PDB file of C-alpha atoms and ligand atoms in Angstrom:
ATOM      1  CA  UNK A  14      81.554 125.103  77.601  1.00 72.00           C
ATOM      2  CA  UNK A  15      84.408 122.662  77.466  1.00 86.00           C
ATOM      3  CA  UNK A  16      86.700 122.075  74.524  1.00 97.00           C
ATOM      4  CA  UNK A  17      89.822 120.105  73.746  1.00 97.00           C
ATOM      5  CA  UNK A  18      91.836 123.005  72.289  1.00 98.00           C
ATOM      6  CA  UNK A  19      90.183 126.039  73.853  1.00 98.00           C
ATOM      7  CA  UNK A  20      89.684 127.413  77.327  1.00 98.00           C
ATOM      8  CA  UNK A  21      86.594 129.572  77.646  1.00 98.00           C
ATOM      9  CA  UNK A  22      85.833 131.535  80.775  1.00 97.00           C
ATOM     10  CA  UNK A  23      83.152 134.152  81.291  1.00 97.00           C
ATOM     11  CA  UNK A  24      83.553 136.800  83.999  1.00 96.00           C
ATOM     12  CA  UNK A  25      82.208 140.329  84.461  1.00 93.00           C
ATOM     13  CA  UNK A  26      80.553 140.439  81.037  1.00 95.00           C
ATOM     14  CA  UNK A  27      83.746 139.302  79.294  1.00 98.00           C
ATOM     15  CA  UNK A  28      84.376 135.932  77.616  1.00 98.00           C
ATOM     16  CA  UNK A  29      88.059 135.008  77.626  1.00 98.00           C
ATOM     17  CA  UNK A  30      88.735 132.545  74.834  1.00 98.00           C
ATOM     18  CA  UNK A  31      92.219 131.028  75.019  1.00 98.00           C
ATOM     19  CA  UNK A  32      93.634 128.875  72.282  1.00 98.00           C
ATOM     20  CA  UNK A  33      95.058 125.995  74.245  1.00 98.00           C
ATOM     21  CA  UNK A  34      97.670 123.992  72.351  1.00 98.00           C
ATOM     22  CA  UNK A  35     100.774 125.439  74.014  1.00 98.00           C
ATOM     23  CA  UNK A  36     102.964 122.467  73.027  1.00 97.00           C
ATOM     24  CA  UNK A  37     102.406 123.416  69.369  1.00 98.00           C
ATOM     25  CA  UNK A  38     102.549 127.138  70.205  1.00 98.00           C
ATOM     26  CA  UNK A  39      98.756 127.222  69.783  1.00 98.00           C
ATOM     27  CA  UNK A  40      98.961 126.427  66.068  1.00 98.00           C
ATOM     28  CA  UNK A  41      95.549 126.319  64.394  1.00 97.00           C
ATOM     29  CA  UNK A  42      94.499 122.870  63.250  1.00 97.00           C
ATOM     30  CA  UNK A  43      91.079 121.971  61.837  1.00 97.00           C
ATOM     31  CA  UNK A  44      89.765 120.868  65.214  1.00 97.00           C
ATOM     32  CA  UNK A  45      90.698 124.185  66.836  1.00 98.00           C
ATOM     33  CA  UNK A  46      89.054 126.217  64.072  1.00 98.00           C
ATOM     34  CA  UNK A  47      85.879 124.126  64.396  1.00 98.00           C
ATOM     35  CA  UNK A  48      85.934 124.583  68.162  1.00 98.00           C
ATOM     36  CA  UNK A  49      86.338 128.335  67.727  1.00 98.00           C
ATOM     37  CA  UNK A  50      83.241 128.358  65.531  1.00 98.00           C
ATOM     38  CA  UNK A  51      81.363 126.352  68.150  1.00 98.00           C
ATOM     39  CA  UNK A  52      82.480 128.690  70.954  1.00 98.00           C
ATOM     40  CA  UNK A  53      81.323 131.744  69.003  1.00 98.00           C
ATOM     41  CA  UNK A  54      77.935 130.132  68.383  1.00 97.00           C
ATOM     42  CA  UNK A  55      77.573 129.421  72.097  1.00 97.00           C
ATOM     43  CA  UNK A  56      78.731 132.909  73.128  1.00 97.00           C
ATOM     44  CA  UNK A  57      76.339 134.525  70.669  1.00 95.00           C
ATOM     45  CA  UNK A  58      73.319 133.933  72.848  1.00 92.00           C
ATOM     46  CA  UNK A  59      75.017 134.471  76.202  1.00 95.00           C
ATOM     47  CA  UNK A  60      73.853 137.753  77.694  1.00 92.00           C
ATOM     48  CA  UNK A  61      76.553 137.589  80.370  1.00 94.00           C
ATOM     49  CA  UNK A  62      79.264 137.742  77.678  1.00 97.00           C
ATOM     50  CA  UNK A  63      79.173 141.137  75.974  1.00 96.00           C
ATOM     51  CA  UNK A  64      82.690 141.061  74.589  1.00 98.00           C
ATOM     52  CA  UNK A  65      85.280 138.436  73.696  1.00 98.00           C
ATOM     53  CA  UNK A  66      88.996 138.555  74.459  1.00 98.00           C
ATOM     54  CA  UNK A  67      90.947 136.132  72.297  1.00 98.00           C
ATOM     55  CA  UNK A  68      94.379 135.077  73.512  1.00 98.00           C
ATOM     56  CA  UNK A  69      96.788 132.143  73.669  1.00 98.00           C
ATOM     57  CA  UNK A  70      97.556 129.749  76.511  1.00 98.00           C
ATOM     58  CA  UNK A  71     101.141 129.486  77.801  1.00 96.00           C
ATOM     59  CA  UNK A  72     103.590 132.329  78.011  1.00 90.00           C
ATOM     60  CA  UNK A  73     105.076 131.979  74.564  1.00 97.00           C
ATOM     61  CA  UNK A  74     102.541 132.290  71.805  1.00 98.00           C
ATOM     62  CA  UNK A  75      99.251 133.833  70.832  1.00 98.00           C
ATOM     63  CA  UNK A  76      99.095 131.560  67.766  1.00 98.00           C
ATOM     64  CA  UNK A  77     102.219 130.518  65.807  1.00 98.00           C
ATOM     65  CA  UNK A  78     100.220 129.987  62.629  1.00 97.00           C
ATOM     66  CA  UNK A  79      98.178 127.344  60.942  1.00 96.00           C
ATOM     67  CA  UNK A  80      99.310 123.850  61.957  1.00 97.00           C
ATOM     68  CA  UNK A  81     102.166 123.030  59.597  1.00 96.00           C
ATOM     69  CA  UNK A  82     102.215 119.354  60.607  1.00 97.00           C
ATOM     70  CA  UNK A  83      98.553 118.984  59.701  1.00 96.00           C
ATOM     71  CA  UNK A  84      98.877 120.978  56.459  1.00 94.00           C
ATOM     72  CA  UNK A  85     102.041 119.435  55.060  1.00 95.00           C
ATOM     73  CA  UNK A  86     100.491 116.436  53.307  1.00 95.00           C
ATOM     74  CA  UNK A  87      97.141 117.947  52.384  1.00 95.00           C
ATOM     75  CA  UNK A  88      96.021 117.389  48.825  1.00 96.00           C
ATOM     76  CA  UNK A  89      94.483 120.361  46.970  1.00 94.00           C
ATOM     77  CA  UNK A  90      90.935 119.317  47.912  1.00 96.00           C
ATOM     78  CA  UNK A  91      91.842 119.136  51.597  1.00 95.00           C
ATOM     79  CA  UNK A  92      93.740 122.426  51.333  1.00 91.00           C
ATOM     80  CA  UNK A  93      90.677 124.075  49.788  1.00 91.00           C
ATOM     81  CA  UNK A  94      88.448 122.726  52.578  1.00 94.00           C
ATOM     82  CA  UNK A  95      90.969 123.977  55.155  1.00 93.00           C
ATOM     83  CA  UNK A  96      91.060 127.361  53.471  1.00 89.00           C
ATOM     84  CA  UNK A  97      87.246 127.549  53.533  1.00 93.00           C
ATOM     85  CA  UNK A  98      87.220 126.606  57.198  1.00 96.00           C
ATOM     86  CA  UNK A  99      89.803 129.294  58.002  1.00 95.00           C
ATOM     87  CA  UNK A 100      88.008 131.998  56.038  1.00 95.00           C
ATOM     88  CA  UNK A 101      84.676 131.036  57.540  1.00 97.00           C
ATOM     89  CA  UNK A 102      86.056 131.128  61.090  1.00 98.00           C
ATOM     90  CA  UNK A 103      87.845 134.452  60.674  1.00 97.00           C
ATOM     91  CA  UNK A 104      84.761 135.882  58.942  1.00 97.00           C
ATOM     92  CA  UNK A 105      82.683 134.803  61.934  1.00 98.00           C
ATOM     93  CA  UNK A 106      85.064 136.667  64.247  1.00 98.00           C
ATOM     94  CA  UNK A 107      85.152 139.775  62.066  1.00 98.00           C
ATOM     95  CA  UNK A 108      81.368 139.924  61.789  1.00 97.00           C
ATOM     96  CA  UNK A 109      80.542 138.607  65.242  1.00 98.00           C
ATOM     97  CA  UNK A 110      77.778 140.678  66.804  1.00 97.00           C
ATOM     98  CA  UNK A 111      79.935 141.361  69.879  1.00 98.00           C
ATOM     99  CA  UNK A 112      83.386 142.964  69.827  1.00 98.00           C
ATOM    100  CA  UNK A 113      86.421 140.693  69.820  1.00 98.00           C
ATOM    101  CA  UNK A 114      89.769 142.002  71.095  1.00 98.00           C
ATOM    102  CA  UNK A 115      92.995 140.133  70.317  1.00 98.00           C
ATOM    103  CA  UNK A 116      95.386 140.019  73.284  1.00 98.00           C
ATOM    104  CA  UNK A 117      98.593 138.988  71.554  1.00 98.00           C
ATOM    105  CA  UNK A 118     100.802 137.538  74.263  1.00 98.00           C
ATOM    106  CA  UNK A 119     103.694 136.139  72.205  1.00 98.00           C
ATOM    107  CA  UNK A 120     104.154 134.850  68.659  1.00 98.00           C
ATOM    108  CA  UNK A 121     101.364 135.821  66.245  1.00 98.00           C
ATOM    109  CA  UNK A 122     102.577 134.384  62.978  1.00 98.00           C
ATOM    110  CA  UNK A 123     100.905 133.504  59.715  1.00 98.00           C
ATOM    111  CA  UNK A 124      97.358 132.354  60.453  1.00 97.00           C
ATOM    112  CA  UNK A 125      98.001 133.626  63.997  1.00 98.00           C
ATOM    113  CA  UNK A 126      98.422 137.207  62.846  1.00 98.00           C
ATOM    114  CA  UNK A 127      95.563 136.723  60.410  1.00 98.00           C
ATOM    115  CA  UNK A 128      93.188 135.633  63.165  1.00 98.00           C
ATOM    116  CA  UNK A 129      94.260 138.671  65.218  1.00 98.00           C
ATOM    117  CA  UNK A 130      93.565 140.878  62.186  1.00 98.00           C
ATOM    118  CA  UNK A 131      90.015 139.539  62.034  1.00 98.00           C
ATOM    119  CA  UNK A 132      89.432 140.836  65.572  1.00 98.00           C
ATOM    120  CA  UNK A 133      88.183 144.389  66.135  1.00 98.00           C
ATOM    121  CA  UNK A 134      91.556 145.539  67.381  1.00 98.00           C
ATOM    122  CA  UNK A 135      94.826 144.210  68.699  1.00 98.00           C
ATOM    123  CA  UNK A 136      96.726 144.789  71.930  1.00 98.00           C
ATOM    124  CA  UNK A 137     100.176 143.234  72.253  1.00 98.00           C
ATOM    125  CA  UNK A 138     102.610 142.410  75.022  1.00 98.00           C
ATOM    126  CA  UNK A 139     106.124 143.846  74.810  1.00 98.00           C
ATOM    127  CA  UNK A 140     107.375 140.328  74.112  1.00 97.00           C
ATOM    128  CA  UNK A 141     105.086 139.724  71.126  1.00 98.00           C
ATOM    129  CA  UNK A 142     106.515 138.913  67.719  1.00 98.00           C
ATOM    130  CA  UNK A 143     104.311 139.278  64.687  1.00 98.00           C
ATOM    131  CA  UNK A 144     104.654 138.343  61.059  1.00 98.00           C
ATOM    132  CA  UNK A 145     103.383 136.494  58.043  1.00 98.00           C
ATOM    133  CA  UNK A 146     106.187 134.011  57.287  1.00 98.00           C
ATOM    134  CA  UNK A 147     104.136 131.856  54.882  1.00 97.00           C
ATOM    135  CA  UNK A 148     106.416 132.561  51.887  1.00 98.00           C
ATOM    136  CA  UNK A 149     109.264 130.900  53.780  1.00 97.00           C
ATOM    137  CA  UNK A 150     107.143 127.723  53.615  1.00 96.00           C
ATOM    138  CA  UNK A 151     106.326 128.067  49.939  1.00 95.00           C
ATOM    139  CA  UNK A 152     102.803 129.368  50.471  1.00 94.00           C
ATOM    140  CA  UNK A 153     101.433 132.834  51.104  1.00 95.00           C
ATOM    141  CA  UNK A 154      98.952 134.259  53.646  1.00 95.00           C
ATOM    142  CA  UNK A 155      95.672 132.535  52.905  1.00 90.00           C
ATOM    143  CA  UNK A 156      93.389 133.392  55.794  1.00 89.00           C
ATOM    144  CA  UNK A 157      92.717 136.915  54.588  1.00 89.00           C
ATOM    145  CA  UNK A 158      96.223 138.292  55.251  1.00 94.00           C
ATOM    146  CA  UNK A 159      96.610 139.646  51.724  1.00 96.00           C
ATOM    147  CA  UNK A 160      93.350 141.546  52.217  1.00 95.00           C
ATOM    148  CA  UNK A 161      93.063 142.649  55.864  1.00 96.00           C
ATOM    149  CA  UNK A 162      96.721 143.598  56.368  1.00 98.00           C
ATOM    150  CA  UNK A 163      96.929 146.075  53.437  1.00 97.00           C
ATOM    151  CA  UNK A 164      93.609 147.606  54.460  1.00 96.00           C
ATOM    152  CA  UNK A 165      94.966 148.138  57.977  1.00 97.00           C
ATOM    153  CA  UNK A 166      98.515 149.364  57.295  1.00 98.00           C
ATOM    154  CA  UNK A 167      98.612 150.188  53.586  1.00 97.00           C
ATOM    155  CA  UNK A 168      99.718 148.207  50.549  1.00 98.00           C
ATOM    156  CA  UNK A 169     103.443 148.913  50.652  1.00 98.00           C
ATOM    157  CA  UNK A 170     103.973 148.020  54.293  1.00 98.00           C
ATOM    158  CA  UNK A 171     101.806 144.908  53.972  1.00 98.00           C
ATOM    159  CA  UNK A 172     103.677 143.746  50.883  1.00 98.00           C
ATOM    160  CA  UNK A 173     107.012 144.255  52.648  1.00 98.00           C
ATOM    161  CA  UNK A 174     105.897 142.020  55.529  1.00 98.00           C
ATOM    162  CA  UNK A 175     104.351 139.416  53.207  1.00 98.00           C
ATOM    163  CA  UNK A 176     107.235 139.216  50.714  1.00 98.00           C
ATOM    164  CA  UNK A 177     110.021 139.154  53.329  1.00 98.00           C
ATOM    165  CA  UNK A 178     108.204 136.923  55.820  1.00 98.00           C
ATOM    166  CA  UNK A 179     110.143 138.763  58.527  1.00 98.00           C
ATOM    167  CA  UNK A 180     108.980 139.038  62.126  1.00 98.00           C
ATOM    168  CA  UNK A 181     108.487 142.407  63.738  1.00 98.00           C
ATOM    169  CA  UNK A 182     108.470 143.190  67.432  1.00 98.00           C
ATOM    170  CA  UNK A 183     105.670 144.744  69.461  1.00 98.00           C
ATOM    171  CA  UNK A 184     106.909 148.322  69.104  1.00 98.00           C
ATOM    172  CA  UNK A 185     107.147 148.038  65.335  1.00 98.00           C
ATOM    173  CA  UNK A 186     103.678 146.484  65.211  1.00 98.00           C
ATOM    174  CA  UNK A 187     102.446 149.532  67.103  1.00 98.00           C
ATOM    175  CA  UNK A 188     104.370 151.935  64.861  1.00 98.00           C
ATOM    176  CA  UNK A 189     102.894 150.293  61.759  1.00 98.00           C
ATOM    177  CA  UNK A 190      99.358 150.517  63.113  1.00 98.00           C
ATOM    178  CA  UNK A 191      98.827 146.766  63.558  1.00 98.00           C
ATOM    179  CA  UNK A 192      98.628 147.008  67.355  1.00 98.00           C
ATOM    180  CA  UNK A 193      96.597 149.684  69.120  1.00 98.00           C
ATOM    181  CA  UNK A 194      98.685 149.473  72.298  1.00 98.00           C
ATOM    182  CA  UNK A 195     101.730 147.718  73.764  1.00 98.00           C
ATOM    183  CA  UNK A 196     101.775 146.548  77.399  1.00 98.00           C
ATOM    184  CA  UNK A 197     104.371 144.862  79.609  1.00 98.00           C
ATOM    185  CA  UNK A 198     103.796 141.103  79.351  1.00 98.00           C
ATOM    186  CA  UNK A 199     102.654 140.767  82.975  1.00 98.00           C
ATOM    187  CA  UNK A 200     100.143 143.614  82.556  1.00 98.00           C
ATOM    188  CA  UNK A 201      98.617 142.675  79.192  1.00 98.00           C
ATOM    189  CA  UNK A 202      95.587 140.744  80.463  1.00 98.00           C
ATOM    190  CA  UNK A 203      94.891 143.267  83.233  1.00 98.00           C
ATOM    191  CA  UNK A 204      94.935 146.167  80.755  1.00 98.00           C
ATOM    192  CA  UNK A 205      92.887 144.328  78.132  1.00 98.00           C
ATOM    193  CA  UNK A 206      90.371 143.338  80.801  1.00 98.00           C
ATOM    194  CA  UNK A 207      89.973 146.967  81.860  1.00 98.00           C
ATOM    195  CA  UNK A 208      89.212 148.086  78.329  1.00 98.00           C
ATOM    196  CA  UNK A 209      86.887 145.103  77.789  1.00 98.00           C
ATOM    197  CA  UNK A 210      85.051 145.941  81.020  1.00 97.00           C
ATOM    198  CA  UNK A 211      84.532 149.539  79.868  1.00 97.00           C
ATOM    199  CA  UNK A 212      83.084 148.308  76.570  1.00 98.00           C
ATOM    200  CA  UNK A 213      80.934 145.664  78.311  1.00 96.00           C
ATOM    201  CA  UNK A 214      79.303 148.376  80.432  1.00 95.00           C
ATOM    202  CA  UNK A 215      78.154 150.325  77.376  1.00 97.00           C
ATOM    203  CA  UNK A 216      74.956 149.682  75.456  1.00 97.00           C
ATOM    204  CA  UNK A 217      75.496 146.279  73.802  1.00 96.00           C
ATOM    205  CA  UNK A 218      73.144 147.061  70.915  1.00 96.00           C
ATOM    206  CA  UNK A 219      74.898 150.365  70.268  1.00 97.00           C
ATOM    207  CA  UNK A 220      78.366 148.773  70.291  1.00 97.00           C
ATOM    208  CA  UNK A 221      77.175 145.986  68.011  1.00 97.00           C
ATOM    209  CA  UNK A 222      75.493 148.391  65.577  1.00 97.00           C
ATOM    210  CA  UNK A 223      78.598 150.578  65.518  1.00 97.00           C
ATOM    211  CA  UNK A 224      80.732 147.502  64.714  1.00 97.00           C
ATOM    212  CA  UNK A 225      78.422 146.584  61.835  1.00 96.00           C
ATOM    213  CA  UNK A 226      78.426 150.151  60.518  1.00 96.00           C
ATOM    214  CA  UNK A 227      82.226 150.415  60.582  1.00 96.00           C
ATOM    215  CA  UNK A 228      82.649 146.987  58.960  1.00 96.00           C
ATOM    216  CA  UNK A 229      79.953 147.462  56.329  1.00 95.00           C
ATOM    217  CA  UNK A 230      81.038 150.972  55.404  1.00 94.00           C
ATOM    218  CA  UNK A 231      84.786 150.337  55.396  1.00 92.00           C
ATOM    219  CA  UNK A 232      85.105 149.228  51.788  1.00 88.00           C
ATOM    220  CA  UNK A 233      82.510 151.642  50.450  1.00 93.00           C
ATOM    221  CA  UNK A 234      82.727 155.228  49.393  1.00 93.00           C
ATOM    222  CA  UNK A 235      82.084 157.767  52.191  1.00 94.00           C
ATOM    223  CA  UNK A 236      78.609 158.635  50.918  1.00 95.00           C
ATOM    224  CA  UNK A 237      77.383 155.029  50.789  1.00 95.00           C
ATOM    225  CA  UNK A 238      78.954 154.438  54.204  1.00 95.00           C
ATOM    226  CA  UNK A 239      77.097 157.422  55.598  1.00 96.00           C
ATOM    227  CA  UNK A 240      73.807 155.954  54.373  1.00 96.00           C
ATOM    228  CA  UNK A 241      74.637 152.728  56.227  1.00 95.00           C
ATOM    229  CA  UNK A 242      75.381 154.767  59.352  1.00 96.00           C
ATOM    230  CA  UNK A 243      72.243 156.891  59.101  1.00 96.00           C
ATOM    231  CA  UNK A 244      70.008 153.872  58.634  1.00 96.00           C
ATOM    232  CA  UNK A 245      71.570 151.978  61.544  1.00 95.00           C
ATOM    233  CA  UNK A 246      71.477 155.104  63.705  1.00 96.00           C
ATOM    234  CA  UNK A 247      67.779 155.535  63.015  1.00 97.00           C
ATOM    235  CA  UNK A 248      67.190 151.879  63.851  1.00 95.00           C
ATOM    236  CA  UNK A 249      69.009 152.266  67.171  1.00 96.00           C
ATOM    237  CA  UNK A 250      65.992 154.285  68.329  1.00 97.00           C
ATOM    238  CA  UNK A 251      63.963 151.079  68.181  1.00 97.00           C
ATOM    239  CA  UNK A 252      66.074 149.561  70.983  1.00 97.00           C
ATOM    240  CA  UNK A 253      65.349 149.396  74.683  1.00 97.00           C
ATOM    241  CA  UNK A 254      68.965 150.412  75.292  1.00 97.00           C
ATOM    242  CA  UNK A 255      68.559 153.774  73.545  1.00 97.00           C
ATOM    243  CA  UNK A 256      65.512 154.704  75.640  1.00 97.00           C
ATOM    244  CA  UNK A 257      67.235 153.418  78.765  1.00 97.00           C
ATOM    245  CA  UNK A 258      70.565 155.160  78.087  1.00 98.00           C
ATOM    246  CA  UNK A 259      69.016 158.568  77.423  1.00 98.00           C
ATOM    247  CA  UNK A 260      66.418 158.126  80.174  1.00 98.00           C
ATOM    248  CA  UNK A 261      69.116 157.246  82.691  1.00 98.00           C
ATOM    249  CA  UNK A 262      71.159 160.296  81.712  1.00 98.00           C
ATOM    250  CA  UNK A 263      68.204 162.610  82.254  1.00 98.00           C
ATOM    251  CA  UNK A 264      67.302 160.907  85.535  1.00 98.00           C
ATOM    252  CA  UNK A 265      70.951 161.122  86.665  1.00 98.00           C
ATOM    253  CA  UNK A 266      71.297 157.367  87.263  1.00 98.00           C
ATOM    254  CA  UNK A 267      73.330 154.507  85.847  1.00 97.00           C
ATOM    255  CA  UNK A 268      71.724 152.865  82.807  1.00 97.00           C
ATOM    256  CA  UNK A 269      70.557 149.268  82.993  1.00 96.00           C
ATOM    257  CA  UNK A 270      71.185 148.068  79.461  1.00 96.00           C
ATOM    258  CA  UNK A 271      69.586 144.828  78.336  1.00 94.00           C
ATOM    259  CA  UNK A 272      71.131 144.356  74.924  1.00 93.00           C
ATOM    260  CA  UNK A 273      67.667 144.651  73.404  1.00 94.00           C
TER     261      UNK A 273
HETATM  262  N1  DAK B  10     102.424 124.504  63.248  1.00 85.09           N
HETATM  263  C1  DAK B  10     102.666 123.355  63.913  1.00 85.09           C
HETATM  264  N2  DAK B  10     103.521 123.279  64.942  1.00 85.09           N
HETATM  265  C2  DAK B  10     104.189 124.394  65.281  1.00 85.09           C
HETATM  266  C3  DAK B  10     103.980 125.628  64.641  1.00 85.09           C
HETATM  267  C4  DAK B  10     103.028 125.654  63.568  1.00 85.09           C
HETATM  268  N3  DAK B  10     102.731 126.779  62.912  1.00 85.09           N
HETATM  269  N4  DAK B  10     104.773 126.549  65.217  1.00 85.09           N
HETATM  270  C5  DAK B  10     105.451 125.906  66.195  1.00 85.09           C
HETATM  271  N5  DAK B  10     105.085 124.617  66.246  1.00 85.09           N
HETATM  272  C6  DAK B  10     105.591 123.583  67.149  1.00 85.09           C
HETATM  273  C7  DAK B  10     107.017 123.174  66.788  1.00 85.09           C
HETATM  274  O1  DAK B  10     107.004 122.232  65.742  1.00 85.09           O
HETATM  275  C8  DAK B  10     107.485 122.577  68.107  1.00 85.09           C
HETATM  276  O2  DAK B  10     106.943 121.274  68.234  1.00 85.09           O
HETATM  277  P1  DAK B  10     107.841 120.073  68.843  1.00 85.09           P
HETATM  278  O3  DAK B  10     109.034 119.995  68.001  1.00 85.09           O
HETATM  279  O4  DAK B  10     108.138 120.532  70.266  1.00 85.09           O
HETATM  280  O5  DAK B  10     106.929 118.886  68.778  1.00 85.09           O
HETATM  281  C9  DAK B  10     106.799 123.471  69.137  1.00 85.09           C
HETATM  282  O6  DAK B  10     105.697 124.093  68.468  1.00 85.09           O
HETATM  283  C10 DAK B  10     107.708 124.559  69.669  1.00 85.09           C
HETATM  284  O7  DAK B  10     108.234 125.257  68.562  1.00 85.09           O
HETATM  285  P2  DAK B  10     109.805 125.528  68.365  1.00 85.09           P
HETATM  286  O8  DAK B  10     110.616 124.457  68.999  1.00 85.09           O
HETATM  287  O9  DAK B  10     110.033 125.803  66.934  1.00 85.09           O
HETATM  288  O10 DAK B  10     109.965 126.850  69.240  1.00 85.09           O
HETATM  289  P3  DAK B  10     111.035 128.003  69.046  1.00 85.09           P
HETATM  290  O11 DAK B  10     110.913 128.854  70.257  1.00 85.09           O
HETATM  291  O12 DAK B  10     112.384 127.464  68.692  1.00 85.09           O
HETATM  292  O13 DAK B  10     110.531 128.834  67.770  1.00 85.09           O
HETATM  293  C11 DAK B  10     108.871 129.913  66.395  1.00 85.09           C
HETATM  294  C12 DAK B  10     109.307 129.520  67.828  1.00 85.09           C
HETATM  295  C13 DAK B  10     107.447 130.500  66.480  1.00 85.09           C
HETATM  296  C14 DAK B  10     109.817 130.987  65.833  1.00 85.09           C
HETATM  297  C15 DAK B  10     108.911 128.642  65.487  1.00 85.09           C
HETATM  298  O14 DAK B  10     108.136 127.624  66.123  1.00 85.09           O
HETATM  299  C16 DAK B  10     108.308 128.873  64.136  1.00 85.09           C
HETATM  300  O15 DAK B  10     108.930 129.459  63.239  1.00 85.09           O
HETATM  301  N6  DAK B  10     107.114 128.329  63.928  1.00 85.09           N
HETATM  302  C17 DAK B  10     106.446 128.368  62.636  1.00 85.09           C
HETATM  303  C18 DAK B  10     105.911 129.764  62.383  1.00 85.09           C
HETATM  304  C19 DAK B  10     105.281 129.841  61.037  1.00 85.09           C
HETATM  305  O16 DAK B  10     105.908 129.607  59.997  1.00 85.09           O
HETATM  306  N7  DAK B  10     104.022 130.154  61.052  1.00 85.09           N
HETATM  307  C20 DAK B  10     103.229 130.254  59.849  1.00 85.09           C
HETATM  308  C21 DAK B  10     102.628 128.926  59.615  1.00 85.09           C
HETATM  309  S1  DAK B  10     101.897 128.850  58.027  1.00 85.09           S
HETATM  310  C22 DAK B  10      95.677 128.458  54.240  1.00 85.09           C
HETATM  311  C23 DAK B  10      95.574 129.690  54.736  1.00 85.09           C
HETATM  312  C24 DAK B  10      96.428 130.132  55.679  1.00 85.09           C
HETATM  313  C25 DAK B  10      97.432 129.350  56.109  1.00 85.09           C
HETATM  314  C26 DAK B  10      97.509 128.108  55.629  1.00 85.09           C
HETATM  315  C27 DAK B  10      96.645 127.643  54.710  1.00 85.09           C
HETATM  316  N8  DAK B  10      94.795 128.033  53.252  1.00 85.09           N
HETATM  317  C28 DAK B  10      94.225 129.034  52.398  1.00 85.09           C
HETATM  318  C29 DAK B  10      94.617 126.666  52.998  1.00 85.09           C
HETATM  319  C30 DAK B  10      98.339 129.831  57.087  1.00 85.09           C
HETATM  320  C31 DAK B  10      99.547 129.331  57.118  1.00 85.09           C
HETATM  321  C32 DAK B  10     100.403 129.530  58.251  1.00 85.09           C
HETATM  322  O17 DAK B  10     100.066 130.086  59.235  1.00 85.09           O
END
């Protein structure tokens, strides 16, 4: 898998996808979003990649936003197409059948924070700076930021970040519930890899079904969500992995999951 604006590497069940435009602080242009879609399609069928870690190349940025240079002169039709492309890409990440962890290793601004928010969860380096500064450019978060951020941290906190456009540091991102954990910059990838490895060793079907159940039930009432869970849970007994996981426990051996 080779791309102009991405680096994709698969090792130990983990696909590391790095956005690779460090000279533009990994800003998201159309080409990069299309490549991300392509990479996800290719990783979908790869059994040796059970989990994705999304990060940015270079020491400075995860993603500093949508590409301002590319957006500046867009007409409304082009802006709408760009918006569709962004929503589609982030939706693909959010609903991808395998988990996607954001390893935020520097600036995650605007579309950069929004892409991180579409991942299953976010780990940040101590040097990370996060924010949605779109209003300072005369626009507002348009890749789902007005929807995912309030759902994650609450309406008031999200509105404060969106209206002020101010950047917050890693510790504040953790305090607000945007980041699950903060790591020293030189330890971020090691720590994320450890967690990803743990997840990759678990039953892939089970992890995927759990992701779907959490996502599908999140915006529903508890009772409807429980129906989703019960149905999926019942269906998990149709998988090889369920028989293997329980069989292995009873036989006191390590399970050999197949993701089937
Ligand atoms: N786009 C394009 N280039 C960018 C960029 C960006 N978002 N961010 C940085 N760069 C480029 C800079 O222009 C500079 O390029 P050269 O001048 O070297 O050619 C290079 O990266 C290094 O940046 P700086 O020289 O500015 O580096 P500093 O360390 O001084 O500052 C910074 C770092 C991250 C504080 C600063 O670069 C910055 O403020 N960047 C912009 C951050 C920002 O405003 N991000 C939000 C972008 S707007 C939409 C939906 C969503 C969106 C758009 C549309 N639709 C619904 C249609 C999302 C919008 C956004 O994300």
